[in-house]
Coordinates of C-alpha atoms in Angstrom, one line a residue:
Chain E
X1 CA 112.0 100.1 -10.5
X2 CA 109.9 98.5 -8.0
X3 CA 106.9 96.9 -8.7
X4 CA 104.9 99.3 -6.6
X5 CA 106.3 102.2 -9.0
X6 CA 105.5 100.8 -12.1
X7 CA 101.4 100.8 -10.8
X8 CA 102.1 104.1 -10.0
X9 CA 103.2 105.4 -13.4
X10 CA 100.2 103.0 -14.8
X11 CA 97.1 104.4 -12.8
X12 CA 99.1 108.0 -13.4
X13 CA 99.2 107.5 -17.0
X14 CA 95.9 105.7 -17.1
X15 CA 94.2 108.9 -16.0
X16 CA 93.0 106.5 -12.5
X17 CA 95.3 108.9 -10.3
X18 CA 96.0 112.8 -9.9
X19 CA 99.5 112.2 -8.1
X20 CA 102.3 112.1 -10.4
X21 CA 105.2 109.7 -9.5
X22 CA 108.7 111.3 -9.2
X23 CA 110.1 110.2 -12.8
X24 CA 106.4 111.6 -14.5
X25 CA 107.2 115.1 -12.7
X26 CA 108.9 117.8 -14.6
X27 CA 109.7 117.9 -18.6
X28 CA 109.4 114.3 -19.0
X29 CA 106.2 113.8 -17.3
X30 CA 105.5 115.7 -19.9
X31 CA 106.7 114.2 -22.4
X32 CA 105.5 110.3 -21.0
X33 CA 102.1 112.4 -21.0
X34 CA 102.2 113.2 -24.5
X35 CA 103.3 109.8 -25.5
X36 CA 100.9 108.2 -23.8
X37 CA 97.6 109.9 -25.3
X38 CA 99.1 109.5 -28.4
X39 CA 99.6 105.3 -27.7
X40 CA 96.4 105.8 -26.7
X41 CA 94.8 107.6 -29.4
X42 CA 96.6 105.3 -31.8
X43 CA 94.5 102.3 -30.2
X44 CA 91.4 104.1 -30.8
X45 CA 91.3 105.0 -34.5
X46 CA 93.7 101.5 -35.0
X47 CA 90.3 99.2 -33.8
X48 CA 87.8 101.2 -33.6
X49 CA 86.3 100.0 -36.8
X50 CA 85.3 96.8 -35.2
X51 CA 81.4 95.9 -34.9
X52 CA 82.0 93.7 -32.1
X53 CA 79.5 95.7 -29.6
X54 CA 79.9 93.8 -26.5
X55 CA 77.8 95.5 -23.3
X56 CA 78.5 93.6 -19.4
X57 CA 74.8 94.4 -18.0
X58 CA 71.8 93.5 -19.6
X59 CA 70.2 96.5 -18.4
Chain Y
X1 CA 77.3 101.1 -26.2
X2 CA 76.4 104.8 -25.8
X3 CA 80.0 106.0 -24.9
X4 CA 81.8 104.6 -28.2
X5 CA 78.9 107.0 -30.0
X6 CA 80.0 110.4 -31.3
X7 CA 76.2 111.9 -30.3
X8 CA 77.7 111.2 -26.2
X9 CA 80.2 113.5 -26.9
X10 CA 78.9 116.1 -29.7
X11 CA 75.7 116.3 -27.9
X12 CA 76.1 115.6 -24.6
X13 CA 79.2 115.7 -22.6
X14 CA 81.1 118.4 -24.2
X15 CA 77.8 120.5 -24.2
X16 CA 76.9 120.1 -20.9
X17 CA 80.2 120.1 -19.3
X18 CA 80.6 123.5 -20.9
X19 CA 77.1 124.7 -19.6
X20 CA 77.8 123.1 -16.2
X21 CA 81.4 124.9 -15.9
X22 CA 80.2 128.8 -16.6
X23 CA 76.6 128.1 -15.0
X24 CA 76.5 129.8 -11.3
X25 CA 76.4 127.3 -8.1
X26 CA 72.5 127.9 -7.8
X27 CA 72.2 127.2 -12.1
X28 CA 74.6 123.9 -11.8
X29 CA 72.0 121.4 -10.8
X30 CA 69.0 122.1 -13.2
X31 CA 72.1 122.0 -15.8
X32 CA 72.4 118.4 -14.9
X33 CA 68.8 117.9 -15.1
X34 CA 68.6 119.2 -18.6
X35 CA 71.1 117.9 -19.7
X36 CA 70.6 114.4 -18.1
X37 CA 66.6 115.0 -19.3
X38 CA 67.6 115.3 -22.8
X39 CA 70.2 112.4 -23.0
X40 CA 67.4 110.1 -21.5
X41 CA 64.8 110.9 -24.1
X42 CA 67.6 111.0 -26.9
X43 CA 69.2 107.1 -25.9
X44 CA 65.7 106.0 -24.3
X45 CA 63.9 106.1 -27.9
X46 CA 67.1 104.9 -29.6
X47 CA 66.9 101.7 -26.9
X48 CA 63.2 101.3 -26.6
X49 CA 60.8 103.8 -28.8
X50 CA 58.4 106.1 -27.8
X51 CA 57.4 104.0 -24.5
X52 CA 61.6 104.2 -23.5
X53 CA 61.7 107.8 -23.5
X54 CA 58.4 108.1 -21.7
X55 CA 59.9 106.1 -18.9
X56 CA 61.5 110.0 -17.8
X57 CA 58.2 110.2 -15.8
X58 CA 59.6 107.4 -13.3
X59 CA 62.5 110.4 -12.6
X60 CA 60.1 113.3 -12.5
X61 CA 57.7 110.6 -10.1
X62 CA 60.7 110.0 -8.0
X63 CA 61.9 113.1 -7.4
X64 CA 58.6 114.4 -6.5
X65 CA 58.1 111.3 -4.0
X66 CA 61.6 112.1 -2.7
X67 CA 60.2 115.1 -1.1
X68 CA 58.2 112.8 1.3
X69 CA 61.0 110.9 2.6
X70 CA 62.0 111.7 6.3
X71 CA 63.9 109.4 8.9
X72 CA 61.5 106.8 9.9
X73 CA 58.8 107.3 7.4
X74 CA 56.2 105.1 5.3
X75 CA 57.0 106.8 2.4
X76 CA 60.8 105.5 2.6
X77 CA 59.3 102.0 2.8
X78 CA 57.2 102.8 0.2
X79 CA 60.2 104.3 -2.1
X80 CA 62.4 101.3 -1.7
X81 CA 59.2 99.1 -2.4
X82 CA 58.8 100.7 -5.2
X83 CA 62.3 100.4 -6.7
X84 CA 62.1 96.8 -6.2
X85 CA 58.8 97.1 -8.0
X86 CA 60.3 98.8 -10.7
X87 CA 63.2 96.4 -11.5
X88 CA 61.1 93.3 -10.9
X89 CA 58.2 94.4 -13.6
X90 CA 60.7 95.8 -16.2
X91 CA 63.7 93.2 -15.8
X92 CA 62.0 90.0 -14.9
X93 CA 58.6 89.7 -15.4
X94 CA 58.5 87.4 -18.2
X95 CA 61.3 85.5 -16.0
X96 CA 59.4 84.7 -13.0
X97 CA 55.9 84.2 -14.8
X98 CA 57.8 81.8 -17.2
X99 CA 58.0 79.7 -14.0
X100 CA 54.3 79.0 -14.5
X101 CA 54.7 77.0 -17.5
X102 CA 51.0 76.5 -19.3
X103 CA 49.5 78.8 -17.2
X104 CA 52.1 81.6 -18.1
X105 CA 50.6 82.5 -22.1
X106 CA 48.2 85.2 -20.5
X107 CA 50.6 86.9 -17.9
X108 CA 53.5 86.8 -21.2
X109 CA 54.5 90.7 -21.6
X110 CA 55.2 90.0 -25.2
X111 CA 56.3 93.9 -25.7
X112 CA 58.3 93.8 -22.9
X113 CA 61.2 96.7 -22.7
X114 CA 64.4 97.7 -20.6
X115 CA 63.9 101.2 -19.8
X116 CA 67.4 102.9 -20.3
X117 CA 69.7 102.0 -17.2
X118 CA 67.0 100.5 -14.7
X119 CA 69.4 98.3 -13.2
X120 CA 71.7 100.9 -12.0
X121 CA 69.1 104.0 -11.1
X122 CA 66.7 101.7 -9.5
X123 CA 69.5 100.8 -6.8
X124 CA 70.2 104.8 -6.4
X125 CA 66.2 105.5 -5.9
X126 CA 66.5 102.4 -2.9
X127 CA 69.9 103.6 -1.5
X128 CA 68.4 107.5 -1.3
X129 CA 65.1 106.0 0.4
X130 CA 67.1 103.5 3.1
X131 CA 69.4 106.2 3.7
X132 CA 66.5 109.1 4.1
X133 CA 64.6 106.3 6.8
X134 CA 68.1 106.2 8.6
X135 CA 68.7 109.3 9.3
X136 CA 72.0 109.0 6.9
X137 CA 71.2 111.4 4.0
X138 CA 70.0 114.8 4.4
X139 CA 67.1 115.2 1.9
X140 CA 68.8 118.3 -0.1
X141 CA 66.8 120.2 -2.6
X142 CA 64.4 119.2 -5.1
X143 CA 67.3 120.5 -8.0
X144 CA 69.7 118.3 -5.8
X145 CA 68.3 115.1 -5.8
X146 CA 66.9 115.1 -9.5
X147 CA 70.9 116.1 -10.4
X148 CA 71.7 113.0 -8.7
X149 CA 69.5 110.9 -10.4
X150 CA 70.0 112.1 -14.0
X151 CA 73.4 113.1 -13.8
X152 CA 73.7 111.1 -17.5
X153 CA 77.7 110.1 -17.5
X154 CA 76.8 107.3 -14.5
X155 CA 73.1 106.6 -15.4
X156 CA 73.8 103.9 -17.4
X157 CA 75.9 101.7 -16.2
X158 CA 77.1 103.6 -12.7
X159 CA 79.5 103.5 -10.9
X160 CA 76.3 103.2 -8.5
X161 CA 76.3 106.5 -6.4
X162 CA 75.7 107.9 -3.3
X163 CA 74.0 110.6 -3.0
X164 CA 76.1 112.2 0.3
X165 CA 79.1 112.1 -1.5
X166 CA 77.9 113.4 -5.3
X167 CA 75.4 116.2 -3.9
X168 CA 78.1 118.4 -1.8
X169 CA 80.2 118.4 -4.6
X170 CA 77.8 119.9 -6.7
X171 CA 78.3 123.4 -3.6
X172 CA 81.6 123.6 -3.6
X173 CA 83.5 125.9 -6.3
X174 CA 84.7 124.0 -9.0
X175 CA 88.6 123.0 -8.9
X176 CA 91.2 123.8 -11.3
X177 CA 89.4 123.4 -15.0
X178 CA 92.6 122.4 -16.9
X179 CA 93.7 119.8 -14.4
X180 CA 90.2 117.8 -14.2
X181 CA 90.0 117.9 -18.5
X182 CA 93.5 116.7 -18.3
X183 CA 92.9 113.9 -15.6
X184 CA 89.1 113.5 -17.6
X185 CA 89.8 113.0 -20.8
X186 CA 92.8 111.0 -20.1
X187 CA 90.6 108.5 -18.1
X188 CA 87.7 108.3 -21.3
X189 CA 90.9 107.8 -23.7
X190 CA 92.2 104.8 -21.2
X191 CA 88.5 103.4 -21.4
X192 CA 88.4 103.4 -25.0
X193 CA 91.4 102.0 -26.0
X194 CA 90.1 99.1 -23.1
X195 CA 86.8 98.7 -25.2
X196 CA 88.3 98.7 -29.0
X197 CA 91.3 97.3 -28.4
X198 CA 91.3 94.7 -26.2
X199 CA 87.3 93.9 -25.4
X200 CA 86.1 94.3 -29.0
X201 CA 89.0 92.7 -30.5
X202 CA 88.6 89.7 -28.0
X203 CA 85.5 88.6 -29.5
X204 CA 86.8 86.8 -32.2
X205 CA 87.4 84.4 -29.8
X206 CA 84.3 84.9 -27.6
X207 CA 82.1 84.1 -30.6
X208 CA 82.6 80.6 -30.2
X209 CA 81.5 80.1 -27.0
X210 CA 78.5 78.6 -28.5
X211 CA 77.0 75.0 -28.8
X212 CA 78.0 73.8 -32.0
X213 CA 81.2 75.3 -32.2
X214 CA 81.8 73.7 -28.6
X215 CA 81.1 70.2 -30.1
X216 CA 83.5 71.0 -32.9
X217 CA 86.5 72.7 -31.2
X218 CA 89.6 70.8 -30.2
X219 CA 88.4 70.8 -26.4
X220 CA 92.2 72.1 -25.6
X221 CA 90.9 75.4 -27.2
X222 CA 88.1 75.9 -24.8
X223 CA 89.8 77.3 -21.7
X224 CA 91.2 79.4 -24.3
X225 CA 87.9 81.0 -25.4
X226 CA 87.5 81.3 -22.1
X227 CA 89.9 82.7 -20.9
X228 CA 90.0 85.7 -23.3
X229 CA 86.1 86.1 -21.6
X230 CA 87.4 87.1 -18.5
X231 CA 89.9 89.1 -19.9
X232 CA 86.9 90.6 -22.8
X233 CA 84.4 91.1 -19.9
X234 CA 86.8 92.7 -17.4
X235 CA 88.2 95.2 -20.7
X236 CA 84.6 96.3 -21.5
X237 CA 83.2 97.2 -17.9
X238 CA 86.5 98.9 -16.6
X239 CA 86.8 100.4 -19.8
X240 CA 83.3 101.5 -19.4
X241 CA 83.6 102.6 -15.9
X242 CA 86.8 104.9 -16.6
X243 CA 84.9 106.8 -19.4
X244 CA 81.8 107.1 -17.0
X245 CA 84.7 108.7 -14.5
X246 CA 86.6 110.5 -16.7
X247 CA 83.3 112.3 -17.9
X248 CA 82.2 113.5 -14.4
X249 CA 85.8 114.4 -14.1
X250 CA 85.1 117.0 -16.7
X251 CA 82.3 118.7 -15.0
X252 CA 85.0 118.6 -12.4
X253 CA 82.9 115.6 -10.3
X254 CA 84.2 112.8 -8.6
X255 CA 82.7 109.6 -8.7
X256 CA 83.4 106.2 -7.0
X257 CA 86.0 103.8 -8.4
X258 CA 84.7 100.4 -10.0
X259 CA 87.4 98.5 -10.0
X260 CA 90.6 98.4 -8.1
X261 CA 93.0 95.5 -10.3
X262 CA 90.5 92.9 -9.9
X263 CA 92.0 89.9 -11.3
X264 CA 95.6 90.2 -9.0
X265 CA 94.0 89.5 -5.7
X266 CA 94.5 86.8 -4.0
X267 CA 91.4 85.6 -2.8
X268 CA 88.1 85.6 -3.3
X269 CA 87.0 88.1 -0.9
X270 CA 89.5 90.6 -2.4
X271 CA 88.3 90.1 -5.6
X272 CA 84.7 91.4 -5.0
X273 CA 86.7 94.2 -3.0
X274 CA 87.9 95.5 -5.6
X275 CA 85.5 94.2 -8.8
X276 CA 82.5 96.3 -9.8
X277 CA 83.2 97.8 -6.1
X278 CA 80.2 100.2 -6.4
X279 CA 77.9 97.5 -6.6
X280 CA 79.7 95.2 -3.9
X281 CA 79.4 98.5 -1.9
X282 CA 75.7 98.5 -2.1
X283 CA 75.0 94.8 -1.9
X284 CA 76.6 94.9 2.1
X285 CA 75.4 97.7 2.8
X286 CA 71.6 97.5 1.7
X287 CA 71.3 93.7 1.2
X288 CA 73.7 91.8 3.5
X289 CA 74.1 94.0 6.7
X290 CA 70.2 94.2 7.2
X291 CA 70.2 90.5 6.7
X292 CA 72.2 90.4 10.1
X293 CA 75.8 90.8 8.1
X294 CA 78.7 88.7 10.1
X295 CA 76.7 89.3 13.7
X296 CA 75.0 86.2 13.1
X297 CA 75.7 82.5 13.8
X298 CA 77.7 81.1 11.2
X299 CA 75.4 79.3 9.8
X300 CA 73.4 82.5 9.1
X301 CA 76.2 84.0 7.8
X302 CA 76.6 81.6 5.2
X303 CA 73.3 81.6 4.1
X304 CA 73.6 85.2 3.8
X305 CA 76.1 85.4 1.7
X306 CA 74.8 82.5 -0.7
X307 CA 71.0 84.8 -0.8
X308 CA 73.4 87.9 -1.5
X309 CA 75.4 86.4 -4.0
X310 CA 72.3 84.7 -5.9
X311 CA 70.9 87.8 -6.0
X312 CA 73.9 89.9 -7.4
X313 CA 73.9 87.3 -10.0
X314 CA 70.1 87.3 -10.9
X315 CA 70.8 91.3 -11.1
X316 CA 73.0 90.8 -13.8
X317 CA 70.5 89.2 -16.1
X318 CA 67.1 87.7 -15.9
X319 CA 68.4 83.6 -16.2
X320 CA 69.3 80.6 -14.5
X321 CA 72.5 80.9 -15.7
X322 CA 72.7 83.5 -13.8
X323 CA 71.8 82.6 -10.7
X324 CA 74.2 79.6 -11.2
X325 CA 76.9 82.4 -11.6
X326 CA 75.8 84.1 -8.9
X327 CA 75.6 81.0 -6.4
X328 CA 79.2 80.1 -7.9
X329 CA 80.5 83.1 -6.3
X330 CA 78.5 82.5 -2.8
X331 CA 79.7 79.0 -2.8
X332 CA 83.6 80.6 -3.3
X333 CA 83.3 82.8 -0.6
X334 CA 81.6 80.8 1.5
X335 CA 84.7 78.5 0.8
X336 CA 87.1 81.2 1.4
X337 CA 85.7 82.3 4.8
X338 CA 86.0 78.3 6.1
X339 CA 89.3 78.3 4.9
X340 CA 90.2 81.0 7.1
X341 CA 88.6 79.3 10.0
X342 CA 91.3 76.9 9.4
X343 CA 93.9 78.8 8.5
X344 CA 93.2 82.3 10.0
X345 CA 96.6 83.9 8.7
X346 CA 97.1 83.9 5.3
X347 CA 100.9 82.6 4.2
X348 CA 103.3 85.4 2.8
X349 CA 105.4 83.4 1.2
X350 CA 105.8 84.2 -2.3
X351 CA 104.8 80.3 -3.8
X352 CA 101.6 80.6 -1.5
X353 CA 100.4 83.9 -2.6
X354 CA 101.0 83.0 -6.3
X355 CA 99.6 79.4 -5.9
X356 CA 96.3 81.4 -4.2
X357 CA 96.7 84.2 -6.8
X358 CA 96.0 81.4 -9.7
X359 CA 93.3 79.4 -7.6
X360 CA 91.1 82.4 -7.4
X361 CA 92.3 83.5 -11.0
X362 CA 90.7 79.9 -12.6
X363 CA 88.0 80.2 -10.3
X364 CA 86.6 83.4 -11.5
X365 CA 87.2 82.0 -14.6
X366 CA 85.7 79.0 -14.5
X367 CA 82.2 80.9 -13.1
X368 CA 82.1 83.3 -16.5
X369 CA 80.8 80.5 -18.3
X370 CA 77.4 80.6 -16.1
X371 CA 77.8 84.2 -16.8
X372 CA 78.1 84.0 -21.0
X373 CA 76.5 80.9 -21.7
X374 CA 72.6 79.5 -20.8
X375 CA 73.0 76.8 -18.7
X376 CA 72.7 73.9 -21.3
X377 CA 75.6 75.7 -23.1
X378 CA 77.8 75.8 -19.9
X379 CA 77.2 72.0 -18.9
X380 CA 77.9 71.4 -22.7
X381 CA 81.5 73.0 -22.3
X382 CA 82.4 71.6 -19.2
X383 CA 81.3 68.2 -20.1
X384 CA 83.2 68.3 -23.7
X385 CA 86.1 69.8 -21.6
X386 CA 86.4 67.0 -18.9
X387 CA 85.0 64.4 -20.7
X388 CA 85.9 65.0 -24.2

C-alpha cells in the first residue's frame, strides 16, 4: 500500500472525500465504514467529559 | 465552543436541515434566514447579553445596504468601509486607544463585547462589497444574500465564504439525501473526536505554558509543551472546520475546505496553502493583490507580504503578541521566497525534502508561542529555553 492510498482511505474515512478508494468499495467498505464511526464514536463519549474548552479565534 | 453543545444540534442543525430539505427552492433561503436569525439571538445572548443578540440588526442593516451595491459604486466603498469599521470598533478599540497611555481613561470602552463571529462575517460583508464594485458577483436576491450571511453552520468561525460559489447552490435541486448525511455526519464525527480527543486532551500540557510554571519546568520540557500546541491548535480548528462542513453537507451544501494537511508541507508557502486556506484565500485576494500582489518591485513585494502577514496576525487577536506572530510568518515567507531566488528549483531528493519538511515543521512551531503567550510570556520561554 502506497503512501498515496493510505491518504485516500484517511480523507475517505474522515468524511473529507466522497470518492471511495478501491479496497473501501463493496462489502468491506462497508464494513471499514462501520468500524470507523464506531472508532469514532468511541473517541467521543471516551473524552468528551473533559472541561478543557479551548477556541483558535478570539472572535 | 458552540459545536460540542447539544442545543447546535437539538435546536439547530437537525431542525433546520430538515426544514431546509422538504422546503421548495423559492422557501430554501428564508429557511436559512430563520434558522440562522434564531441561532444568532440564541448563542449571541449566551456570548454577550442582551446587547449580543441585538447586534442581528448589523445583518438586517447589511442586507438592506446590499441592495445598493452595483459595479463601481459609492455604496461598495462605503460597505467595505464599513466592515472595517465594524471589526475595528468591536475587536480593537480598547487596543489601539490603549496606545494613548494617560490620555486613554476617557476613550476606555470598559463594557466592551465580541458580537458573535465578527471576525469571520465582517470579511464576507467586505468580500460581497469588493466583489459587487468589480463586477465579480451578481447581486442575487434580497433572500439570497441574507442566506449567505446567516447561514449559522459557517458563521462562527467560517470557512470564510464566497458568495458566487454558496448562492447557486442554494438553485440547484438538492443531491442524493442519504449520501450528503452519510458524507455529513461522518465529517462532524471526524471533527469531534479531533476536539475531545486530541485538542482537549492536549491541554494538560498546554496549561503550562505560563510564566511561573516556565521558570519552574525542567527547560527540556518546554519544546514539549510546545509542541503538543501546534499539534492542540491545529486538532481544535480542523476539527472545528470539518464539523462546520459536515453540517452544510447535511443541508446538502458545499463549503470551502480549511485545511489541506497543513503541517506535511514542505515549505512555508505551502503551509499557508493549505492552513486555514479560506482565510489565506481572502487575504491575496482582498488585501495582497490590491496592494500590487507579485507585479511589483521586489522590494514592494516584500513589504507586502510583511503588511499582509501583520495583519493576518493582528486578525487573530487584538495583541502584540500577535502582531509578533503575524510578522514571524511574513518574515518566513519573505525568507522562503529569497531562498528561491537562490535556489529556484526545489531538491527532490528524499533527505532534502525531509530536512525542509522539519525546518518549516519547527518554524511554525516556534511562532505558536507569539500566538499563545503575551509577549513577556514568549521572551520568558525562549530565554529560559536558550539560556537556561
Amino acid at each position: 500500500m502506497t503512501f498515496t492510498h493510505l491518504h485516500q482511505i484517511v480523507t475517505f474515512l474522515s468524511g473529507a472525500s466522497d470518492t471511495a478508494p478501491a479496497p473501501l468499495r463493496g462489502s468491506l467498505g462497508l464494513a471499514l465504514r462501520g468500524f470507523a464511526w464506531a472508532f469514532l464514536l468511541l473517541l467521543i463519549y471516551a473524552f468528551s467529559g473533559q472541561t478543557n474548552n479551548f477556541i483558535y479565534v478570539n472572535f | 465552543m458552540i459545536f460540542t453543545t447539544l442545543p447546535y444540534y437539538l435546536l439547530f442543525l437537525l431542525p433546520a436541515a430538515v426544514l431546509f430539505r422538504l422546503g421548495s427552492p423559492r422557501l430554501r433561503p428564508w429557511i436559512l434566514v430563520f434558522t440562522g436569525s434564531v441561532f444568532f439571538l440564541y448563542f449571541g445572548y449566551q456570548l454577550a447579553g442582551p446587547l449580543g443578540a441585538a447586534c442581528l440588526l448589523i445583518f438586517l442593516w447589511e442586507a438592506a445596504l446590499s441592495r445598493l451595491y452595483r459595479p463601481g459604486s459609492l455604496w461598495c466603498l462605503f460597505g467595505m468601509a464599513q466592515s472595517v469599521g465594524l471589526l475595528g470598533v468591536f475587536k480593537y478599540w480598547n487596543f489601539f486607544t490603549g496606545f494613548l497611555g494617560p490620555y486613554a481613561a476617557p476613550l476606555h470602552w470598559s463594557a466592551a463585547f465580541l458580537p458573535l463571529g465578527i471576525s469571520f462575517f465582517t470579511f464576507e460583508f467586505f468580500h460581497f462589497a469588493s466583489d459587487r464594485r468589480a463586477g465579480l458577483a451578481e447581486s442575487g436576491t434580497l433572500a439570497e444574500y441574507f442566506a449567505f450571511i446567516l447561514f449559522f453552520p459557517t458563521l462562527v468561525a467560517g470557512p470564510i465564504k464566497r458568495f458566487q460559489e454558496f448562492v447557486p447552490q442554494l438553485r440547484l435541486p438538492l443531491s442524493d439525501w442519504n449520501f450528503d448525511w452519510e458524507r455529513g455526519w461522518t465529517r462532524i464525527l471526524t471533527g469531534l473526536a479531533k476536539k475531545f480527543a486530541v485538542a482537549d486532551l492536549l491541554t494538560s500540557f498546554t496549561i503550562h505554558l505560563n510564566a511561573p510554571d516556565i521558570l519552574a519546568a525542567d527547560r527540556r520540557v518546554l519544546p514539549l509543551w510546545l509542541l503538543a500546541y501546534g499539534v492542540k491548535i491545529y486538532a481544535d480548528f480542523s476539527g472545528y472546520s470539518d464539523i462546520a462542513i459536515g453540517s452544510s453537507r447535511l443541508f446538502g451544501l458545499r463549503v470551502q475546505e480549511n485545511f489541506n494537511w497543513p503541517y506535511l508541507r514542505p515549505n512555508i508557502r505551502l503551509f499557508w496553502r493549505t492552513w486555514h486556506m479560506s482565510l489565506t484565500r481572502w487575504l491575496r485576494d482582498y488585501l495582497y493583490i490590491p496592494l500590487g500582489g507579485s507585479r511589483v518591485s521586489p522590494a514592494r513585494i516584500y513589504a507586502n507580504i510583511l503588511l499582509v502577514m501583520l495583519l493576518c496576525g493582528l486578525w487573530h487577536g487584538a495583541g502584540i503578541h500577535f502582531v509578533v506572530w503575524g510578522l514571524w510568518h511574513g518574515l518566513l515567507l519573505v525568507g522562503h521566497r529569497l531562498w528561491r531566488k537562490l535556489r529556484p528549483q526545489p531538491s527532490t531528493h528524499p533527505v532534502a525534502v525531509f530536512l525542509s519538511w522539519l525546518l518549516t515543521f519547527t518554524l511554525v512551531n516556534a511562532g505558536w508561542a507569539f500566538f499563545c503567550m503575551d509577549l513577556r510570556t514568549a521572551t520568558l520561554f525562549y530565554r529560559r529555553l536558550f539560556l537556561g
